[in-house]
């Protein structure tokens, strides 16, 4: 691996200071596979009657797993933002309280639908409340869903799979919080704890699933179905902005800042945003200073062939959901013409934003979820544009137990 051409960037990363990398490969010449997003959107719509039945909290959105877009004026003033600042409340997504509820749940639905259709128990025209029937649940109970996770993907997949009747095994990295494991065990999910990081947990899950023909492995490093589920967010956000009376065009740019771990969540959302807003949306990822795996993979063009450990970073961070050392094998390549840039944020800055958000708006999120706020510091010109709309994507938090939330706010 010849890293000499990237010496300067690597040295900047090694300082562990917050940095901004602007993507030189961004272009207006790209193609979006709208069919992938259509498929995911239609599948989620087919399952809406099921969700209304088993997760009554989704009734308010007619069985859609969607989160509010909240104007955060106090925070906007505190950060000196000239345009409008919104928080996308994926921390409050129903069912599993994180961005992972988008892609993770979608892929479990994909697997359930595929198996039920192969056994002629369901057709696309049925009322999908049929997934609550004993016949379908019995069938799904013969299959095991397997996943590797730092915590939140495991939560979304564990809860969804167990509810549908699947057996489910979640391989957790050492970063996963104890409460997430306990919650899953209460739902009869098998939780396997590993002393290694996310990549190791994924490898273990993949190996286990390969050995069992009745297993379905959800591959956070590679999955198109996860990606498609996240991408649906773009179309939904378009409606939400319209309802808010927000115009996005050449004179009114939209800036979106999304925390990034392995890349599937923010990558899928960016893909969907580009479909909906084209060149008028500017997407940035935020990663911990100790785990800038997507930045390193995209900037060097090595993608999953390089790990943050190869440049001496620890991959240890309080942002458990972002503690990923090696990025997805396909997301970075897919995003080369789409992504504006990636910025890094230290643990101290994450804690600072957790507290500031609470003080200004009384919103409590987990540390990973505040990473996007660094965008307003790293892009001062955008922050001073009175015509711009900014969205910080808050990616997790509502399921965090009260004691843990208090610990996050009072200090780590
Ligand atoms: C709270 C939170 N934010 C952001 C992410 C990043 O998603 P991805 O790993 O798909 O990049 C995660 C991943 O688990 C997460 O838990």
XYZ file of C-alpha atoms and ligand atoms in Angstrom:
428
model
C 0.000 0.000 0.000
C 1.721 3.212 -1.163
C 0.439 5.993 1.058
C 3.153 8.527 0.115
C 0.812 10.630 -2.119
C -1.511 11.083 0.877
C 1.180 11.963 3.408
C -0.168 15.434 4.143
C -3.765 14.306 4.654
C -2.712 11.357 6.802
C -0.586 13.632 8.968
C -3.571 15.918 9.455
C -5.732 12.955 10.475
C -3.012 11.835 12.865
C -3.189 15.171 14.710
C -6.701 14.054 15.818
C -7.928 17.619 15.242
C -11.257 18.218 13.534
C -10.562 18.497 9.793
C -12.522 18.995 6.585
C -11.844 16.967 3.428
C -13.516 18.269 0.272
C -14.182 15.541 -2.259
C -12.292 16.344 -5.500
C -14.275 13.738 -7.440
C -17.669 15.330 -6.839
C -19.391 15.886 -10.164
C -22.747 16.702 -11.722
C -22.284 13.695 -13.961
C -23.907 10.855 -12.012
C -26.769 8.434 -12.287
C -29.218 7.384 -9.610
C -30.873 3.977 -9.782
C -34.397 5.114 -8.894
C -35.667 1.544 -9.214
C -33.702 0.583 -6.094
C -35.450 3.362 -4.152
C -38.865 2.589 -5.702
C -38.540 -1.058 -4.630
C -37.704 -0.156 -1.058
C -40.411 2.510 -0.863
C -43.073 0.155 -2.248
C -42.023 -2.628 0.119
C -42.258 -0.282 3.092
C -45.704 0.801 1.873
C -46.851 -2.828 1.572
C -45.851 -3.424 5.179
C -47.555 -0.250 6.481
C -50.741 -2.119 7.570
C -48.549 -4.626 9.414
C -46.686 -1.862 11.245
C -49.898 -0.172 12.296
C -50.979 -3.436 13.848
C -47.812 -4.478 15.674
C -46.244 -1.073 16.398
C -49.164 1.239 17.246
C -46.786 4.211 17.532
C -46.535 4.124 13.716
C -50.293 4.787 13.332
C -49.768 8.526 13.456
C -47.737 8.219 10.227
C -50.093 5.630 8.660
C -47.609 2.805 9.270
C -44.594 4.666 7.961
C -41.371 4.548 9.912
C -40.567 8.228 9.691
C -39.149 10.953 11.908
C -39.988 14.651 12.327
C -37.974 17.462 10.832
C -37.592 19.962 13.659
C -36.630 23.609 13.372
C -34.062 24.312 16.105
C -34.018 28.073 16.385
C -32.226 28.298 19.737
C -29.398 26.118 18.484
C -29.322 28.112 15.242
C -28.803 31.307 17.246
C -26.243 29.702 19.517
C -24.184 28.555 16.530
C -24.597 31.891 14.720
C -26.188 30.310 11.642
C -27.568 32.916 9.234
C -29.940 30.563 7.369
C -32.370 28.080 8.896
C -31.190 25.146 10.994
C -33.216 21.937 11.290
C -32.655 18.672 13.121
C -33.759 15.499 11.366
C -35.040 13.487 14.295
C -33.984 9.957 13.375
C -33.134 9.660 17.063
C -36.922 9.465 17.459
C -37.660 7.006 14.645
C -40.244 4.473 15.810
C -39.349 0.860 16.649
C -35.617 1.207 17.284
C -34.796 4.911 17.775
C -31.977 5.328 15.264
C -31.212 5.824 11.566
C -30.667 2.068 11.477
C -34.442 1.632 11.663
C -34.535 2.743 8.017
C -32.177 0.298 6.320
C -32.110 -2.458 8.939
C -35.852 -2.857 9.135
C -36.175 -2.657 5.368
C -33.787 -5.547 4.838
C -35.564 -7.747 7.391
C -38.825 -7.030 5.556
C -37.132 -7.907 2.275
C -36.036 -11.284 3.685
C -39.440 -12.011 5.257
C -41.315 -11.142 2.085
C -38.985 -13.204 -0.105
C -39.317 -16.306 2.069
C -43.101 -15.957 2.457
C -43.526 -15.504 -1.315
C -41.287 -18.453 -2.146
C -43.590 -20.560 0.051
C -46.694 -19.089 -1.591
C -48.041 -17.763 1.685
C -48.131 -14.142 0.554
C -48.555 -12.181 -2.674
C -47.832 -8.490 -3.241
C -51.575 -7.788 -3.377
C -52.320 -9.186 0.089
C -52.938 -7.095 3.159
C -49.557 -7.488 4.859
C -51.211 -7.733 8.265
C -51.035 -11.400 7.207
C -47.463 -11.325 8.575
C -49.015 -11.473 12.048
C -50.592 -14.864 11.286
C -49.275 -18.023 12.943
C -48.783 -19.653 9.541
C -46.341 -16.997 8.372
C -44.643 -16.712 11.762
C -44.156 -20.497 11.916
C -42.505 -20.423 8.523
C -40.181 -17.539 9.428
C -39.252 -19.247 12.711
C -37.376 -21.841 10.662
C -34.932 -19.150 9.510
C -32.244 -17.237 11.369
C -31.334 -13.632 10.633
C -27.671 -12.923 11.444
C -25.954 -9.539 11.700
C -22.763 -7.913 13.012
C -23.171 -4.524 14.684
C -21.818 -1.819 16.967
C -25.276 -1.738 18.567
C -27.966 0.183 16.725
C -28.154 -1.976 13.605
C -28.399 -4.973 15.937
C -31.263 -3.276 17.774
C -33.264 -2.541 14.638
C -32.695 -5.966 13.123
C -33.131 -7.819 16.404
C -36.443 -6.126 17.235
C -37.859 -6.416 13.719
C -36.761 -10.021 13.159
C -38.003 -11.246 16.534
C -41.364 -9.512 15.979
C -41.818 -11.245 12.621
C -41.032 -14.619 14.210
C -37.481 -15.161 12.917
C -34.726 -16.541 15.066
C -32.026 -13.892 15.234
C -28.372 -13.691 16.229
C -26.588 -10.369 16.683
C -22.782 -10.333 16.803
C -21.824 -7.276 18.830
C -18.483 -5.450 18.711
C -16.819 -4.461 21.985
C -18.225 -0.928 21.597
C -21.858 -2.030 21.935
C -23.531 -0.610 25.003
C -24.699 -3.018 27.702
C -28.301 -1.749 27.632
C -28.600 -2.534 23.922
C -27.518 -6.141 24.544
C -29.873 -6.496 27.497
C -32.829 -5.147 25.573
C -32.233 -7.647 22.770
C -31.808 -10.577 25.150
C -35.168 -9.700 26.700
C -36.663 -10.206 23.227
C -35.085 -13.686 22.989
C -32.457 -12.457 20.536
C -29.141 -14.339 20.727
C -26.423 -11.782 21.414
C -22.827 -12.887 20.835
C -20.279 -10.540 22.379
C -16.874 -10.080 20.778
C -13.762 -8.473 22.180
C -12.885 -7.075 18.735
C -14.267 -4.176 16.722
C -17.101 -3.857 14.194
C -15.252 -5.498 11.279
C -14.569 -8.574 13.409
C -18.214 -8.790 14.556
C -19.331 -8.643 10.916
C -16.810 -11.342 9.900
C -18.044 -13.639 12.670
C -21.662 -13.131 11.657
C -20.872 -13.751 7.992
C -19.032 -16.997 8.828
C -21.886 -18.224 11.044
C -24.495 -17.521 8.395
C -22.469 -19.214 5.649
C -22.474 -22.430 7.648
C -26.289 -22.579 7.870
C -28.452 -22.694 4.706
C -31.448 -21.417 6.671
C -29.591 -18.268 7.698
C -29.915 -14.845 6.135
C -26.929 -12.561 6.736
C -27.457 -8.810 6.773
C -24.133 -7.458 5.617
C -23.596 -3.903 6.823
C -20.391 -3.739 4.761
C -22.035 -4.624 1.450
C -25.803 -4.582 1.431
C -27.916 -3.021 -1.338
C -31.131 -3.662 0.612
C -29.891 -1.670 3.583
C -28.814 1.092 1.205
C -32.207 1.183 -0.550
C -34.030 1.418 2.786
C -31.972 4.428 3.864
C -32.377 6.100 0.470
C -36.175 6.367 0.823
C -35.475 9.169 3.314
C -34.697 11.589 0.444
C -38.200 11.524 -1.020
C -39.801 11.810 2.385
C -37.613 14.751 3.321
C -38.662 16.489 0.120
C -42.286 16.376 1.340
C -41.313 17.575 4.797
C -39.404 20.579 3.446
C -42.294 21.461 1.187
C -44.632 21.388 4.176
C -42.236 23.724 5.989
C -42.344 26.084 3.019
C -38.598 25.614 2.416
C -37.463 26.107 -1.172
C -34.372 24.277 -2.418
C -32.942 25.658 -5.667
C -29.884 27.359 -7.147
C -30.306 30.364 -4.837
C -31.440 28.381 -1.806
C -28.968 25.553 -1.207
C -29.600 22.724 1.202
C -26.715 21.509 3.391
C -27.045 18.137 5.107
C -24.588 16.803 7.687
C -24.776 13.094 8.535
C -22.775 10.989 11.020
C -20.921 8.131 9.336
C -19.832 4.714 10.590
C -19.431 2.017 7.931
C -21.227 4.347 5.514
C -24.449 2.522 4.596
C -26.783 4.817 6.552
C -25.374 8.199 5.476
C -24.517 6.814 2.032
C -28.060 5.629 1.379
C -29.566 8.865 2.697
C -27.210 10.903 0.476
C -28.155 8.789 -2.527
C -31.836 9.493 -1.857
C -31.186 13.206 -1.282
C -29.366 13.503 -4.596
C -32.317 11.863 -6.322
C -34.685 14.389 -4.762
C -32.633 17.603 -4.820
C -29.880 17.059 -7.407
C -27.089 19.619 -7.435
C -28.864 21.878 -4.931
C -28.159 19.603 -1.988
C -24.683 19.501 -0.462
C -24.025 16.388 1.591
C -21.270 16.069 4.169
C -20.414 13.171 6.467
C -19.036 13.525 9.984
C -16.762 10.918 11.566
C -14.889 10.678 14.884
C -11.253 11.823 14.771
C -10.214 8.306 15.857
C -12.434 6.510 13.279
C -12.413 8.462 10.001
C -12.713 5.302 7.915
C -14.821 6.691 5.059
C -12.642 9.785 4.761
C -9.501 7.652 4.600
C -11.059 5.153 2.168
C -12.434 7.798 -0.213
C -9.469 10.171 -0.095
C -6.962 7.396 -0.854
C -9.302 5.557 -3.238
C -8.508 2.413 -1.257
C -12.018 2.174 0.261
C -12.253 -1.047 2.313
C -8.624 -1.917 1.558
C -7.448 0.468 4.280
C -8.270 0.732 7.965
C -7.789 3.672 10.338
C -5.485 1.381 12.308
C -3.103 1.371 9.310
C -2.385 5.044 10.035
C -2.121 4.611 13.792
C -5.607 5.706 14.854
C -7.312 3.716 17.600
C -10.932 3.411 16.401
C -11.869 4.088 20.032
C -14.569 6.722 20.511
C -17.561 7.523 22.685
C -19.587 7.573 19.442
C -20.225 3.821 19.558
C -22.288 3.795 16.340
C -19.430 5.427 14.445
C -16.646 3.210 15.822
C -15.806 1.617 12.486
C -12.227 1.261 11.264
C -12.811 0.012 7.724
C -15.543 1.441 5.473
C -18.135 -0.353 3.369
C -16.716 -1.915 0.229
C -19.184 -0.220 -2.126
C -20.615 2.927 -0.530
C -17.513 5.105 -1.001
C -17.249 4.179 -4.683
C -20.947 4.835 -5.208
C -20.631 8.233 -3.548
C -17.566 9.478 -5.413
C -19.561 11.832 -7.684
C -22.219 12.620 -5.044
C -20.577 13.533 -1.763
C -19.290 17.046 -1.058
C -16.933 16.137 1.726
C -16.238 14.577 5.101
C -15.303 16.219 8.376
C -14.008 14.807 11.625
C -15.044 15.575 15.179
C -13.360 14.772 18.504
C -15.054 13.062 21.443
C -14.841 16.331 23.408
C -16.710 18.158 20.648
C -19.346 15.399 20.503
C -19.946 15.706 24.255
C -20.084 19.473 23.928
C -22.831 19.275 21.285
C -24.814 16.714 23.319
C -24.914 19.218 26.182
C -25.518 22.284 23.985
C -28.424 20.615 22.200
C -29.964 19.722 25.511
C -29.499 23.214 26.944
C -30.835 24.960 23.835
C -33.634 22.627 22.767
C -34.103 20.082 25.589
C -33.415 17.324 23.068
C -31.362 14.367 24.279
C -29.511 12.303 21.692
C -26.629 9.864 21.844
C -23.114 11.239 21.193
C -22.874 9.762 17.657
C -25.977 11.707 16.697
C -24.457 15.141 17.238
C -21.495 14.678 14.884
C -23.157 16.697 12.105
C -23.059 19.931 14.113
C -19.350 20.174 13.318
C -20.440 21.012 9.758
C -21.546 24.482 10.803
C -18.080 25.165 12.216
C -16.182 23.614 9.317
C -18.178 25.456 6.642
C -18.349 29.048 7.918
C -19.309 30.443 4.521
C -22.309 28.144 4.210
C -23.290 28.903 7.809
C -23.280 32.638 6.953
C -25.473 32.267 3.861
C -28.899 33.660 4.812
C -30.554 31.733 1.955
C -29.247 28.336 2.985
C -31.118 25.623 4.868
C -29.043 23.293 7.045
C -30.085 19.888 8.310
C -28.132 18.127 11.016
C -29.118 14.459 10.875
C -29.593 13.280 14.478
C -29.134 9.565 14.105
C -29.957 7.964 17.450
C -31.001 8.463 21.024
C -34.610 7.953 22.025
C -34.056 4.429 23.292
C -31.064 5.330 25.454
C -32.019 4.637 29.112
C -32.538 7.665 31.321
C -29.446 7.075 33.511
C -27.240 6.875 30.436
C -28.794 10.037 28.986
C -28.104 11.882 32.221
C -24.520 10.638 32.215
C -24.100 11.957 28.656
C -25.400 15.367 29.627
C -23.685 15.732 32.968
C -20.327 14.605 31.600
C -18.704 11.364 30.570
C -26.404 6.580 16.083
C -25.738 6.224 14.799
N -25.449 7.184 13.913
C -24.867 6.924 12.735
C -24.515 5.639 12.388
C -23.803 5.436 11.083
O -24.386 4.555 10.188
P -23.448 3.700 9.244
O -22.670 2.761 10.123
O -24.361 2.977 8.338
O -22.527 4.633 8.569
C -24.778 4.600 13.277
C -24.423 3.233 12.972
O -24.630 2.315 13.730
C -25.409 4.891 14.509
O -25.678 3.946 15.402
